[in-house]
Coordinates of C-alpha atoms in Angstrom, one line a residue:
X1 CA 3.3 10.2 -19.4
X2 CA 2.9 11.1 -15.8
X3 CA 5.2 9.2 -13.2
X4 CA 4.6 9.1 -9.4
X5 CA 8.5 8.1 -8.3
X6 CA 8.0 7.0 -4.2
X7 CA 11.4 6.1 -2.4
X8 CA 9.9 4.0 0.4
X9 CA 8.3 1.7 -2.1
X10 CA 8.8 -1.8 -0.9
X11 CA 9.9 -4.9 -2.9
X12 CA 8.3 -8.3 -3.1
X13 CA 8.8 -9.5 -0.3
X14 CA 7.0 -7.0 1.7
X15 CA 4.1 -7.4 -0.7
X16 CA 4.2 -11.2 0.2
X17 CA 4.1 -10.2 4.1
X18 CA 1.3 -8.0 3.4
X19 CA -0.6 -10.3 1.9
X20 CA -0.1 -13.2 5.1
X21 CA -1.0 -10.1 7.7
X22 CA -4.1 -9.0 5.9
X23 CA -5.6 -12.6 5.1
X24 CA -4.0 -13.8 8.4
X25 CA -2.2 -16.7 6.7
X26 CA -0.1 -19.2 8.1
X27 CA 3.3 -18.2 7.0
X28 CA 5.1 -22.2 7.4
X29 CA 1.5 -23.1 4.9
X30 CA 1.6 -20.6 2.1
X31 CA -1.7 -20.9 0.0
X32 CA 0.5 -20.9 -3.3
X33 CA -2.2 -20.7 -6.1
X34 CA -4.2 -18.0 -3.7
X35 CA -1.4 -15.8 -3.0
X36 CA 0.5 -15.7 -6.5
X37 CA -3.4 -14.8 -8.0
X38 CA -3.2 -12.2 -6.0
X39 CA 0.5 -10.8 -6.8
X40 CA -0.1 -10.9 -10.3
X41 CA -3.4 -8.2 -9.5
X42 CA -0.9 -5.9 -7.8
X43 CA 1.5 -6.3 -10.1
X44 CA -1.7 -5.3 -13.0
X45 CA -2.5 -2.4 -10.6
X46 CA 0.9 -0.7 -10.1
X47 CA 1.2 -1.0 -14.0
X48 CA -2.0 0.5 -14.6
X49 CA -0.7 3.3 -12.1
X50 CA 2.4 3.7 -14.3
X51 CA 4.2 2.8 -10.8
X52 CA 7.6 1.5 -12.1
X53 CA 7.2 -2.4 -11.4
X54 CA 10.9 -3.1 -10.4
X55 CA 12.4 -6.2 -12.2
X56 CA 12.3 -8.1 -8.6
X57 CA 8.6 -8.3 -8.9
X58 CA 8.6 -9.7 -11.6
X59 CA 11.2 -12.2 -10.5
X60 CA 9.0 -12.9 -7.9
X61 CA 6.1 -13.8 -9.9
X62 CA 7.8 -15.7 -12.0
X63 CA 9.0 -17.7 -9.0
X64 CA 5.3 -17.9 -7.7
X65 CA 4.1 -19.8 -10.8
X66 CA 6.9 -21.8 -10.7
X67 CA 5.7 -23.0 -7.1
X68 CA 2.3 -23.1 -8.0
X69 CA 3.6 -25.8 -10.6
X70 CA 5.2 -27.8 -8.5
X71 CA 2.8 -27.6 -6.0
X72 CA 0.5 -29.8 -8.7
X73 CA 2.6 -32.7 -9.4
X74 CA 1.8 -35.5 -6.9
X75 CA 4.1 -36.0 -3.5
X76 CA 4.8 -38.2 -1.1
X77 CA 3.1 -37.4 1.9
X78 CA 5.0 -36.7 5.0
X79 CA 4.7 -37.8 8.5
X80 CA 6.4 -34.5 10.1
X81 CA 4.0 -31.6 10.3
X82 CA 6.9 -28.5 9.8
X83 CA 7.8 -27.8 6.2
X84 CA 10.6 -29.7 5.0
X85 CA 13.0 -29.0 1.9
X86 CA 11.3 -31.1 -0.5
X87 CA 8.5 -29.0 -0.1
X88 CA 8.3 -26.3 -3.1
X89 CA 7.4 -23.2 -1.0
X90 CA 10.6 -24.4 1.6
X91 CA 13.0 -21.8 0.1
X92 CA 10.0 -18.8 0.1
X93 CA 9.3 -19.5 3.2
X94 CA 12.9 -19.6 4.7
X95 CA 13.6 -15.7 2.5
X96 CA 10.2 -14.5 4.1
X97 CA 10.9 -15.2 7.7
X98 CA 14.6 -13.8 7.5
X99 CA 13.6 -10.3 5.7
X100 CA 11.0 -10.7 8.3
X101 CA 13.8 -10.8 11.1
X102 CA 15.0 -8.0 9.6
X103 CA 12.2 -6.2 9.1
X104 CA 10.9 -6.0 12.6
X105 CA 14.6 -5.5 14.1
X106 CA 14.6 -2.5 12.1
X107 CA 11.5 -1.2 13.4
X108 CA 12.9 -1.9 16.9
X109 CA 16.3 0.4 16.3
X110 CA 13.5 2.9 14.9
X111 CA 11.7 2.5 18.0
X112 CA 15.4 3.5 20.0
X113 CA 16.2 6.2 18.1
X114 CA 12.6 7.6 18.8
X115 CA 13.1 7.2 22.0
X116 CA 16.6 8.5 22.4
X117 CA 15.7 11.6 20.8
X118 CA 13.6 12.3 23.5
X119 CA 16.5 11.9 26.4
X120 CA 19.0 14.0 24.1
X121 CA 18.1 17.7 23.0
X122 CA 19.5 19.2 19.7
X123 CA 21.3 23.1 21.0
X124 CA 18.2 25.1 20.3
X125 CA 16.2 24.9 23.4
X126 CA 12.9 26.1 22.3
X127 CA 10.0 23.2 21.7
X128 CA 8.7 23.2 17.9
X129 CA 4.9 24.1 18.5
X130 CA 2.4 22.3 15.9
X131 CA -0.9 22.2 16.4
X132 CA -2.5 18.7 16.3
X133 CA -5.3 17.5 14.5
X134 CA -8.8 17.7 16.3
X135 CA -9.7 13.6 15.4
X136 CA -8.4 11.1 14.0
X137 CA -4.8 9.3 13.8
X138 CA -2.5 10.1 11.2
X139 CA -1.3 6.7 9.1
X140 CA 1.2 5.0 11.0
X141 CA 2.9 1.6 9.6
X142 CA 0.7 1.9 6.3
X143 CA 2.8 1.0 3.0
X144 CA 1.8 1.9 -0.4
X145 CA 0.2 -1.5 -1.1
X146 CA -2.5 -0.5 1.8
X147 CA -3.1 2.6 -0.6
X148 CA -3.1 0.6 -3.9
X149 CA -5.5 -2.3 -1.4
X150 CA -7.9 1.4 -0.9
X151 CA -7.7 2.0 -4.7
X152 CA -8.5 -1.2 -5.6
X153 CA -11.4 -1.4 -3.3
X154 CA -12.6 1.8 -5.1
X155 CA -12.6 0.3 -8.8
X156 CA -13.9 -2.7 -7.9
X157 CA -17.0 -0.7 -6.4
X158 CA -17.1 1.6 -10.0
X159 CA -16.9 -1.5 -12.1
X160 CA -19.6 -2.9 -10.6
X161 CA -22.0 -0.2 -10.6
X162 CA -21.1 0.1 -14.4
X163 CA -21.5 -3.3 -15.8
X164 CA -22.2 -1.8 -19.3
X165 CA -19.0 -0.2 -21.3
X166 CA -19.2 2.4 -23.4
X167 CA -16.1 3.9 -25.7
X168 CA -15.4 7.3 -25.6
X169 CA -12.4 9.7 -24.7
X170 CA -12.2 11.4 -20.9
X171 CA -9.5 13.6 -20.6
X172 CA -8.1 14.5 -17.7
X173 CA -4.6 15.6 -15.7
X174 CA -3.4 15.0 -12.4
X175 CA -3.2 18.7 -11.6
X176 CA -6.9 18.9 -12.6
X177 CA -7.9 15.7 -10.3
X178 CA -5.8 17.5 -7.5
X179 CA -7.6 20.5 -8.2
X180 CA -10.8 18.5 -7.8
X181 CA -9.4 17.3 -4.4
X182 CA -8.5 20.2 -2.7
X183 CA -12.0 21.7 -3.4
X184 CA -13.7 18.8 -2.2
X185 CA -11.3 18.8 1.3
X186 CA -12.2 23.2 1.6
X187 CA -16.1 22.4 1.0
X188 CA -16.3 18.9 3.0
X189 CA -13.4 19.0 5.5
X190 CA -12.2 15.5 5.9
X191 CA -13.2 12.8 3.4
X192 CA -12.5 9.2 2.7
X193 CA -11.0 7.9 -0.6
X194 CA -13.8 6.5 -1.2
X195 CA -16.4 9.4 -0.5
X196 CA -13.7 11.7 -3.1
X197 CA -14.3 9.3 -5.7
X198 CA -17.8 8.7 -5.2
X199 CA -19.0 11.7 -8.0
X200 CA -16.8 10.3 -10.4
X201 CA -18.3 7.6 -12.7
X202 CA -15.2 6.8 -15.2
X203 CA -12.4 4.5 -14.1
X204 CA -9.7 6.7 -15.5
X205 CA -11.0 9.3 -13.2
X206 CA -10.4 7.2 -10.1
X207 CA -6.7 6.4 -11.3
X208 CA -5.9 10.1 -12.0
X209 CA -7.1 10.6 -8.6
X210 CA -5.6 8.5 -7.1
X211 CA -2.2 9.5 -8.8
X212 CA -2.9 13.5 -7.5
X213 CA -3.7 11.8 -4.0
X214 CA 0.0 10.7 -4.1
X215 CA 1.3 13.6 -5.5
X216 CA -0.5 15.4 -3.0
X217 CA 1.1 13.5 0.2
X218 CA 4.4 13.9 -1.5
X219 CA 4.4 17.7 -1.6
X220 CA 3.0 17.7 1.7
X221 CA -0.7 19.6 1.1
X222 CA -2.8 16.3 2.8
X223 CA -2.8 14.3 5.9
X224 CA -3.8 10.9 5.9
X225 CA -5.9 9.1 8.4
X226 CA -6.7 5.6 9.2
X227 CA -9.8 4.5 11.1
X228 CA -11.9 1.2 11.9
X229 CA -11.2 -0.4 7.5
X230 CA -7.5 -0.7 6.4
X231 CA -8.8 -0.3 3.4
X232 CA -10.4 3.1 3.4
X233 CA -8.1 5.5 4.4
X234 CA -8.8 9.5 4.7
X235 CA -7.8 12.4 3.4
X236 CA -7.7 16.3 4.8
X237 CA -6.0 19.6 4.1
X238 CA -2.6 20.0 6.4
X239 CA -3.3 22.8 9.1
X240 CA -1.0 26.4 8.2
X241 CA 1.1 25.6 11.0
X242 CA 1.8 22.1 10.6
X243 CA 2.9 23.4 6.9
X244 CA 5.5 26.2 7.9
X245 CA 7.1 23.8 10.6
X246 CA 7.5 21.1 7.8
X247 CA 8.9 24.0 6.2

């Protein structure tokens, strides 16, 4: 079975925070039963990726329905508007804004180490030349659950063009899918996710895909773009120079 191992895959709780950015959620008023529903679909989709789905995750799910239960049985209604710690979600909510501290104080010393780099030249004097990409921004502050978000976007668009199932085998490999990419990026130049997958009518196509896509990044061949949707991200061959200065 093929594996895609990525080090800078995040836990739970950065799933949780993705979720509250994208659906622009009130963090201190967690829609429980909205949020584990869809936790649980991530969960299904790294499985169906053969991502390894760390035990936290499933920790956290657990934890999730075990809010969601709570959440049901009757209360007595409170006269102060800020969450207190009889609510259920009280002790989420406090782990979620300190790994949120955290979170954006690391992006801060980030930030300074950028910039100090720039005061302090290493000994060799001579500026790395790379040539830059003619349009377009390279990904910047995209995590792997703003890919799986692209793949999921791209099966939910299959499945509903196919609403009848038929049985049969498709075989296919990830070096065969990347093959398909990298002929597709030659003849087209740069493509979305979604405009890749658009020829391909069987879902275990799209998930192969979707592996070599990551496979792809890792070994450094592709670029990825982000433009107006977070959801559709795109996809084009690295220039020669940009690959021999990576090298």
């Amino acid at each position: 079975m093929y594996r895609v191992q990525l080090n800078n895959f995040e836990g739970p709780l950065d799933l949780l925070l993705f979720f509250i950015k994208r659906d622009e959620l009130d963090i201190y008023d967690i829609p429980i039963s909205y949020i584990t529903k869809q936790f649980l679909e991530y969960i299904h989709l790294m499985e169906e990726l053969d991502l390894d789905v760390a035990s936290e995750f499933i920790l956290m799910a657990s934890m999730l329905m075990s809010i969601k239960a709570k959440m049901m049985i009757p209360r007595e209604d409170s006269d102060e508007e800020e969450l207190d710690e009889s609510d259920p979600r009280y002790e989420l909510v406090q782990r979620l804004l300190e790994y949120k501290r955290y979170k954006e104080m690391s992006e801060k010393m980030a930030d300074m180490d950028e910039e100090t780099r720039k005061k302090y030249m290493r000994g060799y004097p001579e500026a790395d030349t790379v040539e830059q990409q003619a349009s377009g921004e390279a990904l910047q502050d995209v995590t792997m659950f703003d890919l799986i978000a692209a793949f999921k976007k791209v099966l939910q668009d299959i499945e509903r063009k196919n609403i009848v199932h038929h049985v049969e085998k498709v075989s296919t490999t990830v070096e065969e899918q990347s093959e398909f990419v990298l002929n597709r990026l030659q003849e087209k130049g740069k493509q979305s996710f979604m405009e890749v997958c658009s020829t391909l009518q069987n879902k275990i196509y799209v998930v192969v895909t979707f592996l070599a896509v990551l496979e792809m990044i890792k070994e450094q061949q592709v670029n990825l773009f982000l433009e107006d949707d977070p959801t559709e991200f795109y996809i084009d061959l690295k220039p020669v120079d940009e690959i021999i200065g990576a090298n």
